[in-house]
Amino acid sequence: MIVLGIETTCDETAAAVVERTDGDEGVRGRILSNVVLSQIREHAEFGGVVPEIAARAHVEALDRIIEKAMAEAKAAEAKSLGTKISFSDLDGIAAAAGPGLIGGVIVGLTTAKAIALAHNKPLIAVNHLEAHALTARLTDSVGFPYCLFLASGGHTQILAVRGVGDYIRLGGTVDDAIGEAFDKTAKLLGLGYPGGPLVEREAERGDPQRFALPRPMSGRRDADFSLSGLKTALRIEAEKIAPLSDHDVADLCASFQQAVVDVVKDRLRAGLRMFRLRVDTPNALVCAGGVAANQAIRKALQRVAFEVGTELVAPPPALCTDNGAMIAWAGAERLALGLTDPLSVAPRARWPLEQVTKAAGEKVAG
């Protein structure tokens, strides 16, 4: 089946066409097109995403992004001929219906409804977090169940993924998300926006041992995170030595990143213990979300996966950040189970994964 996916939950306007096939070797996915337009330039001067600006930018760009995604997508059997896929060739229209900035969610979901209505196609309202959770099945055909570390600017969670629409939250942040903490650290140190890549770059040339920063929640039996205290500790250290030299900034970034890495390893070990107790042995440790692009954190995940005797599945960085392919794939996974939505489905600013529906009688399977 072939599905168009639309993503507008934050500051990326994205559309993609993805193909899903079932065979003797299991589920396979193929990205036919994946077009992403970032709004970083529009929000950089504000040091973060401005919801009203994001929504207007989605309105202005989405039609042409969808047109480009459709133009680039070619059916496998017609690829050599260069035949373009039309809306009539699609099996469904998927759009992120939340969670996210409500203005942007409305833009994407309304557009998907219009396309579905005009071409008489099923609509799939996708949970943005579920799309992240299922991306590893698109890229690596991972079988259920697996443990997911989801870390982005707005979310930090450890989840047991037992099937499409079947998730157990093992742990999460009680305050700041990891990506949010990176962005706020960058802003504090005058590095700019988005902060994650900038902090990582500075950390590469800094001394991670110079500042003794805390490792919040380490050693606890639960798998929850807390980043607010770490962020405050960093600010206090910076204020002690202000004005900051370039060397100071690099050392602060390195110390902060090392603290986050240590926390991630500790919290994941706790989460994987809970996974084995509550579910079973995981088929993989999967990372998703923009923070998964951080190479120091990826190395930490590899070490934890090795310790517990499983593999780390890390989709390419371009598929860890928000994109249309993950929405299209989640839509295809749900459509394969007969999970579609009426045109009356509402956008949601908040939509916990625990509230995502699954097919009646669905079994955990690869």
Tab-separated table of N, CA, C and O in Angstrom, residues 191 197-207 246 249-251 253-254:
chain	number	residue	atom	x	y	z
A	191	LEU	N	24.626	30.715	22.389
A	191	LEU	CA	25.040	29.960	21.202
A	191	LEU	C	24.058	30.059	20.049
A	191	LEU	O	24.407	29.778	18.913
A	197	PRO	N	22.482	20.876	18.311
A	197	PRO	CA	23.710	20.718	17.518
A	197	PRO	C	24.826	21.679	17.934
A	197	PRO	O	26.007	21.329	17.855
A	198	LEU	N	24.452	22.881	18.387
A	198	LEU	CA	25.460	23.872	18.776
A	198	LEU	C	26.154	23.464	20.070
A	198	LEU	O	27.382	23.586	20.198
A	199	VAL	N	25.386	22.955	21.034
A	199	VAL	CA	25.990	22.472	22.279
A	199	VAL	C	26.879	21.268	22.000
A	199	VAL	O	27.995	21.150	22.534
A	200	GLU	N	26.416	20.366	21.144
A	200	GLU	CA	27.216	19.187	20.804
A	200	GLU	C	28.534	19.587	20.154
A	200	GLU	O	29.596	19.025	20.458
A	201	ARG	N	28.490	20.570	19.256
A	201	ARG	CA	29.708	21.026	18.583
A	201	ARG	C	30.704	21.624	19.573
A	201	ARG	O	31.910	21.336	19.530
A	202	GLU	N	30.206	22.454	20.499
A	202	GLU	CA	31.085	23.044	21.509
A	202	GLU	C	31.652	21.980	22.441
A	202	GLU	O	32.812	22.047	22.852
A	203	ALA	N	30.822	20.985	22.775
A	203	ALA	CA	31.245	19.933	23.702
A	203	ALA	C	32.422	19.129	23.161
A	203	ALA	O	33.247	18.621	23.928
A	204	GLU	N	32.522	19.030	21.847
A	204	GLU	CA	33.590	18.238	21.227
A	204	GLU	C	34.978	18.802	21.544
A	204	GLU	O	35.965	18.062	21.545
A	205	ARG	N	35.059	20.106	21.824
A	205	ARG	CA	36.370	20.708	22.097
A	205	ARG	C	36.517	21.107	23.569
A	205	ARG	O	37.494	21.784	23.928
A	206	GLY	N	35.570	20.678	24.405
A	206	GLY	CA	35.613	21.060	25.814
A	206	GLY	C	36.035	19.926	26.737
A	206	GLY	O	36.157	18.770	26.328
A	207	ASP	N	36.233	20.258	28.000
A	207	ASP	CA	36.618	19.301	29.046
A	207	ASP	C	35.371	18.907	29.834
A	207	ASP	O	34.847	19.724	30.598
A	246	ASP	N	35.507	31.691	25.362
A	246	ASP	CA	35.135	30.598	24.474
A	246	ASP	C	35.499	29.246	25.088
A	246	ASP	O	34.763	28.252	24.935
A	249	VAL	N	32.872	28.302	27.678
A	249	VAL	CA	31.636	27.836	27.042
A	249	VAL	C	31.793	26.397	26.585
A	249	VAL	O	30.897	25.554	26.797
A	250	ALA	N	32.922	26.073	25.974
A	250	ALA	CA	33.157	24.705	25.514
A	250	ALA	C	33.165	23.732	26.688
A	250	ALA	O	32.580	22.632	26.608
A	251	ASP	N	33.800	24.095	27.787
A	251	ASP	CA	33.860	23.206	28.953
A	251	ASP	C	32.491	23.040	29.601
A	251	ASP	O	32.137	21.942	30.054
A	253	CYS	N	29.614	23.233	28.026
A	253	CYS	CA	28.841	22.364	27.124
A	253	CYS	C	29.259	20.913	27.276
A	253	CYS	O	28.413	19.998	27.312
A	254	ALA	N	30.554	20.675	27.357
A	254	ALA	CA	31.050	19.306	27.500
A	254	ALA	C	30.600	18.693	28.817
A	254	ALA	O	30.205	17.518	28.870
